[in-house]
Short mmCIF file of C-alpha atoms in Angstrom, two decimals:
data_model
loop_
_atom_site.label_atom_id
_atom_site.label_comp_id
_atom_site.label_asym_id
_atom_site.label_seq_id
_atom_site.Cartn_x
_atom_site.Cartn_y
_atom_site.Cartn_z
CA MET A 117 0.02 -95.00 -98.42
CA SER A 118 3.12 -96.95 -99.48
CA PHE A 119 5.57 -98.48 -97.01
CA GLY A 120 8.32 -96.21 -98.39
CA LYS A 121 6.38 -93.02 -97.64
CA ILE A 122 5.56 -94.23 -94.12
CA THR A 123 9.25 -94.98 -93.51
CA ILE A 124 10.32 -91.52 -94.70
CA ARG A 125 7.79 -89.78 -92.43
CA LEU A 126 8.78 -91.86 -89.43
CA PHE A 127 12.43 -91.01 -90.12
CA ILE A 128 11.64 -87.28 -90.21
CA ILE A 129 9.71 -87.48 -86.93
CA ILE A 130 12.60 -89.32 -85.26
CA ILE A 131 14.99 -86.57 -86.41
CA ILE A 132 12.63 -83.96 -84.95
CA PHE A 133 12.67 -85.54 -81.49
CA PHE A 134 16.42 -86.12 -81.30
CA TYR A 135 17.79 -83.00 -83.01
CA ARG A 136 18.18 -79.88 -80.85
CA PRO A 137 19.85 -76.60 -81.90
CA VAL A 138 22.68 -74.88 -80.07
CA ILE A 139 20.66 -71.68 -79.86
CA GLY A 140 16.88 -71.51 -79.92
CA ILE A 141 14.10 -68.96 -79.78
CA GLY A 142 10.41 -68.88 -80.73
CA GLN A 143 9.42 -67.63 -84.17
CA ILE A 144 6.31 -66.49 -86.03
CA LEU A 145 5.09 -69.39 -88.13
CA ASN A 146 4.79 -69.31 -91.88
CA ILE A 147 1.12 -68.85 -92.80
CA ASP A 148 1.02 -65.13 -93.70
CA LYS A 149 1.22 -65.29 -97.51
CA SER A 150 -0.58 -63.39 -100.24
CA ASP A 151 -3.66 -65.22 -101.54
CA THR A 152 -5.16 -64.86 -105.02
CA SER A 153 -8.05 -67.33 -104.70
CA ASP A 154 -11.65 -66.12 -104.45
CA TYR A 155 -12.88 -64.40 -101.28
CA VAL A 156 -14.97 -66.61 -98.99
CA ASN A 157 -18.17 -65.52 -97.26
CA LYS A 158 -17.83 -68.18 -94.57
CA ALA A 159 -14.99 -67.66 -92.11
CA LYS A 160 -11.88 -69.74 -92.87
CA VAL A 161 -9.52 -70.43 -89.96
CA THR A 162 -5.90 -71.61 -90.25
CA ALA A 163 -3.79 -72.28 -87.16
CA ASN A 164 -0.30 -73.55 -86.39
CA PHE A 165 1.22 -74.47 -83.06
CA SER A 166 4.79 -75.49 -82.27
CA THR A 167 6.21 -76.64 -78.98
CA GLY A 168 9.35 -78.05 -77.40
CA LEU A 169 10.46 -78.82 -73.85
CA GLU A 170 13.74 -80.00 -72.34
CA VAL A 171 14.33 -80.89 -68.68
CA ASP A 172 17.88 -81.74 -67.53
CA ARG A 173 18.76 -82.80 -64.01
CA GLN A 174 22.19 -82.89 -62.39
CA GLN A 175 22.88 -80.85 -59.25
CA ILE A 176 20.01 -78.54 -60.23
CA THR A 177 17.17 -78.85 -62.74
CA LEU A 178 17.37 -76.96 -66.06
CA TYR A 179 14.07 -76.26 -67.85
CA ASP A 180 14.02 -75.02 -71.44
CA ALA A 181 10.79 -74.60 -73.41
CA THR A 182 9.46 -72.77 -76.46
CA ASN A 183 5.79 -72.44 -77.39
CA THR A 184 4.67 -70.55 -80.48
CA ALA A 185 1.22 -70.22 -82.05
CA GLU A 186 -0.34 -68.37 -84.96
CA MET A 187 -3.93 -68.16 -86.11
CA MET A 188 -5.25 -66.63 -89.34
CA VAL A 189 -8.95 -65.87 -89.91
CA GLN A 190 -10.24 -64.97 -93.39
CA LYS A 191 -13.78 -63.78 -94.04
CA LYS A 192 -14.93 -61.93 -97.15
CA LYS A 193 -12.33 -59.19 -97.72
CA GLU A 194 -10.93 -59.17 -94.19
CA LEU A 195 -7.88 -60.98 -92.81
CA PHE A 196 -6.97 -61.14 -89.13
CA ILE A 197 -3.72 -62.65 -87.80
CA ALA A 198 -2.84 -63.34 -84.16
CA ALA A 199 0.57 -64.70 -83.15
CA ALA A 200 2.26 -65.32 -79.80
CA SER A 201 5.46 -66.91 -78.52
CA TYR A 202 6.96 -67.60 -75.11
CA ARG A 203 10.48 -68.92 -74.52
CA PHE A 204 12.04 -69.55 -71.12
CA THR A 205 15.12 -71.20 -69.64
CA TYR A 206 15.24 -71.74 -65.87
CA ASN A 207 18.41 -72.95 -64.18
CA GLY A 208 17.24 -73.94 -60.73
CA PRO A 209 16.04 -70.70 -59.11
CA ASP A 210 17.63 -68.48 -61.81
CA ASP A 211 15.71 -67.07 -64.76
CA ILE A 212 18.35 -67.32 -67.54
CA LEU A 213 16.06 -66.49 -70.45
CA ASN A 214 12.55 -65.09 -70.54
CA ALA A 215 11.39 -63.79 -73.92
CA GLY A 216 8.23 -63.61 -75.97
CA PHE A 217 5.80 -61.55 -78.01
CA ILE A 218 2.13 -61.03 -78.80
CA HIS A 219 1.30 -59.75 -82.28
CA LEU A 220 -2.05 -58.80 -83.85
CA ARG A 221 -2.48 -57.73 -87.47
CA PHE A 222 -5.47 -56.80 -89.66
CA ARG A 223 -5.62 -56.42 -93.45
CA HIS A 224 -8.51 -55.21 -95.63
CA ASN A 225 -8.91 -56.27 -99.28
CA TYR A 226 -6.03 -58.65 -98.63
CA LYS A 227 -6.03 -60.13 -102.15
CA ASN A 228 -5.55 -56.75 -103.86
CA LYS A 229 -2.25 -55.58 -105.30
CA TYR A 230 -2.24 -52.76 -102.71
CA GLN A 231 -3.80 -53.24 -99.29
CA PRO A 232 -3.81 -51.43 -95.91
CA GLU A 233 -2.66 -53.31 -92.83
CA THR A 234 -2.65 -52.26 -89.18
CA PHE A 235 -0.81 -53.99 -86.35
CA VAL A 236 -0.01 -53.92 -82.63
CA GLN A 237 2.73 -55.83 -80.81
CA TYR A 238 4.07 -56.35 -77.30
CA GLN A 239 7.37 -58.13 -76.62
CA TRP A 240 10.09 -58.64 -74.00
CA ASP A 241 13.56 -60.22 -73.85
CA ASN A 242 15.50 -60.22 -70.58
CA LYS A 243 18.61 -61.71 -72.24
CA ARG A 244 19.12 -58.43 -74.13
CA GLY A 245 17.84 -56.14 -71.36
CA LEU A 246 14.53 -55.37 -73.07
CA GLU A 247 11.95 -55.05 -70.30
CA TYR A 248 9.16 -54.35 -72.79
CA ARG A 249 8.50 -52.99 -76.25
CA ALA A 250 5.00 -51.91 -77.25
CA LEU A 251 4.19 -50.65 -80.74
CA ALA A 252 1.30 -49.89 -83.05
CA GLY A 253 1.27 -48.81 -86.66
CA ALA A 254 -0.09 -49.03 -90.18
CA ASN A 255 1.44 -50.04 -93.52
CA ILE A 256 0.56 -50.13 -97.17
CA ARG A 257 1.37 -53.66 -98.38
CA TYR A 258 2.16 -54.28 -102.05
CA ASN A 259 1.96 -57.75 -103.59
CA LEU A 260 4.75 -57.50 -106.15
CA TRP A 261 4.50 -61.04 -107.54
CA LYS A 262 2.38 -64.12 -107.00
CA GLY A 263 3.12 -67.35 -108.89
CA ASP A 264 2.88 -71.09 -108.45
CA LYS A 265 6.23 -71.28 -106.67
CA TRP A 266 7.17 -67.67 -105.88
CA ASP A 267 5.45 -65.07 -103.73
CA PHE A 268 7.04 -61.62 -103.29
CA ASN A 269 5.57 -58.66 -101.37
CA ALA A 270 6.65 -55.55 -99.47
CA GLY A 271 5.26 -53.07 -96.97
CA LEU A 272 5.92 -49.45 -95.95
CA GLY A 273 4.37 -47.35 -93.18
CA LEU A 274 4.71 -45.60 -89.82
CA MET A 275 4.52 -46.87 -86.25
CA TYR A 276 4.65 -45.58 -82.69
CA GLU A 277 7.07 -47.42 -80.41
CA GLU A 278 7.59 -47.33 -76.64
CA GLU A 279 10.36 -49.45 -75.16
CA ARG A 280 12.20 -49.75 -71.85
CA TRP A 281 15.77 -51.08 -71.58
CA ASN A 282 17.84 -51.92 -68.51
CA TYR A 283 21.58 -52.70 -68.22
CA ASP A 284 21.34 -56.41 -67.32
CA ALA A 285 22.95 -57.48 -70.62
CA VAL A 286 25.68 -54.81 -70.69
CA ASP A 287 29.31 -55.79 -70.04
CA SER A 288 30.55 -54.49 -66.70
CA SER A 289 33.31 -52.52 -68.46
CA LYS A 290 30.67 -50.55 -70.40
CA LEU A 291 28.33 -49.71 -67.53
CA PRO A 292 27.74 -45.96 -67.11
CA ALA A 293 27.64 -44.24 -63.73
CA ASN A 294 23.86 -43.99 -63.98
CA THR A 295 22.23 -47.36 -64.71
CA THR A 296 18.64 -46.22 -64.43
CA PRO A 297 16.54 -48.01 -67.10
CA ILE A 298 15.88 -45.94 -70.23
CA THR A 299 12.41 -45.49 -71.74
CA ASN A 300 12.06 -44.25 -75.35
CA LYS A 301 8.88 -43.13 -77.10
CA LEU A 302 9.41 -42.67 -80.84
CA ILE A 303 7.71 -42.46 -84.22
CA LYS A 304 9.46 -44.70 -86.75
CA ILE A 305 9.32 -45.63 -90.40
CA ASN A 306 8.54 -49.33 -90.73
CA SER A 307 9.30 -51.31 -93.90
CA TYR A 308 9.76 -54.92 -94.96
CA ILE A 309 10.16 -57.26 -97.91
CA ARG A 310 9.09 -60.91 -97.94
CA LEU A 311 9.91 -63.72 -100.37
CA ASP A 312 8.27 -67.17 -100.31
CA TRP A 313 9.50 -70.09 -102.43
CA LYS A 314 7.66 -73.39 -102.69
CA ALA A 315 10.66 -75.68 -103.16
CA SER A 316 8.53 -78.85 -103.50
CA ASP A 317 5.09 -80.20 -102.66
CA ASN A 318 6.25 -80.86 -99.08
CA SER A 319 8.56 -77.93 -98.31
CA ASP A 320 8.79 -74.16 -98.63
CA LEU A 321 11.23 -71.41 -97.71
CA SER A 322 10.37 -67.88 -96.57
CA VAL A 323 12.74 -64.93 -96.16
CA ASN A 324 11.78 -61.64 -94.46
CA ILE A 325 13.79 -58.47 -93.90
CA PHE A 326 12.39 -55.72 -91.64
CA VAL A 327 13.92 -52.22 -91.50
CA GLN A 328 12.86 -49.64 -88.89
CA THR A 329 14.33 -46.17 -88.39
CA ARG A 330 13.46 -42.68 -87.20
CA PRO A 331 12.33 -40.30 -89.98
CA ASN A 332 14.88 -37.62 -89.01
CA SER A 333 17.87 -39.91 -88.39
CA PHE A 334 18.81 -43.02 -90.36
CA LYS A 335 20.09 -45.34 -87.64
CA PRO A 336 18.19 -48.48 -88.56
CA ARG A 337 17.25 -51.68 -86.87
CA ILE A 338 17.44 -54.43 -89.47
CA ALA A 339 15.86 -57.79 -88.69
CA PRO A 340 16.33 -60.62 -91.23
CA HIS A 341 14.51 -63.93 -90.78
CA ALA A 342 14.59 -67.14 -92.84
CA GLN A 343 12.47 -70.23 -92.23
CA TRP A 344 12.36 -73.62 -93.96
CA ASN A 345 9.24 -75.73 -93.47
CA ILE A 346 8.90 -79.45 -94.19
CA ASN A 347 5.53 -81.21 -94.13
CA ALA A 348 5.63 -84.70 -92.62
CA GLY A 349 1.87 -85.15 -92.94
CA LYS A 350 -1.39 -83.23 -93.25
CA HIS A 351 -1.31 -82.00 -89.66
CA ILE A 352 2.33 -82.22 -88.63
CA GLY A 353 5.54 -80.64 -89.90
CA PHE A 354 9.04 -79.56 -89.05
CA SER A 355 10.64 -76.13 -89.38
CA ILE A 356 14.09 -74.67 -88.91
CA SER A 357 14.70 -70.93 -88.81
CA ILE A 358 17.40 -68.35 -88.27
CA SER A 359 16.72 -64.78 -87.14
CA GLY A 360 18.90 -61.78 -86.47
CA ILE A 361 18.75 -58.16 -85.34
CA TYR A 362 21.26 -55.50 -86.28
CA ASP A 363 20.82 -52.25 -84.32
CA GLN A 364 23.11 -49.46 -85.46
CA ALA A 365 22.42 -47.40 -82.34
CA PRO A 366 21.26 -49.63 -79.44
CA VAL A 367 19.57 -47.86 -76.54
CA VAL A 368 22.07 -49.36 -74.07
CA PRO A 369 25.65 -50.44 -74.98
CA ILE A 370 24.97 -54.06 -75.95
CA HIS A 371 26.30 -55.80 -79.07
CA ASN A 372 24.95 -54.37 -82.33
CA PHE A 373 24.17 -57.81 -83.78
CA TYR A 374 22.15 -60.61 -82.18
CA TYR A 375 21.02 -63.87 -83.81
CA SER A 376 19.21 -67.08 -82.98
CA LEU A 377 18.75 -70.50 -84.58
CA SER A 378 15.80 -72.74 -83.78
CA ASN A 379 13.84 -75.79 -84.87
CA SER A 380 10.37 -76.96 -83.93
CA ILE A 381 7.61 -79.48 -84.46
CA THR A 382 4.55 -77.82 -86.00
CA PHE A 383 0.94 -78.95 -85.57
CA LYS A 384 -1.52 -77.57 -88.14
CA MET A 385 -5.29 -77.17 -88.37
#
């Protein structure tokens, strides 16, 4: 390896350790892409892990950490994906932020143009008043385009969702007389589109847009997500992402739009 390449990689790693975003949250990592190579009889495992920790001490100690992991297992015509994230911020004895998710997904004949996929997910986010959200569903995924640099696919299906919201994130001026937490159990249409662009040999960009709504009432939740990944070596990389949620009819009177910006160091297997 040339001295110039070593210098560039060291520079990128230094940036990773000293650059911190204003707003941060864990994200699903970027290894769920369509694959047109031959099926493999022997199990193939791909895994990513990203982590970050900050500890600040003045009158009290502030802890801020994000840990995110994703694993993908391919064997014959089956694909299994497991992802999890946990983000917390503690200010002395106070729990400022506690958020995370666990996501499992299974796809059969995952190299076909059309393929079935099933999924389950559990998540929470105390900053927004979401005590929990549990869902399970199934989609038909369609690989619209697969090229050397571009990868474009979409999915459409149904899911069952149960979620419980409290009023911790609601402005005091908007609090109702009854602040008992609300639990909803709904069937929803679930859809998404995903675009991947390989910008260079060492970087790629992915853009996802999820849309979920009730079949009898179009009041959608729209969740865009964009992530840029840079490889600094075979087993280490850097990513920066921005995510948002627009909820036309939130369960409790919080802001309709919420967004987050984050960066992370990524370790790959």
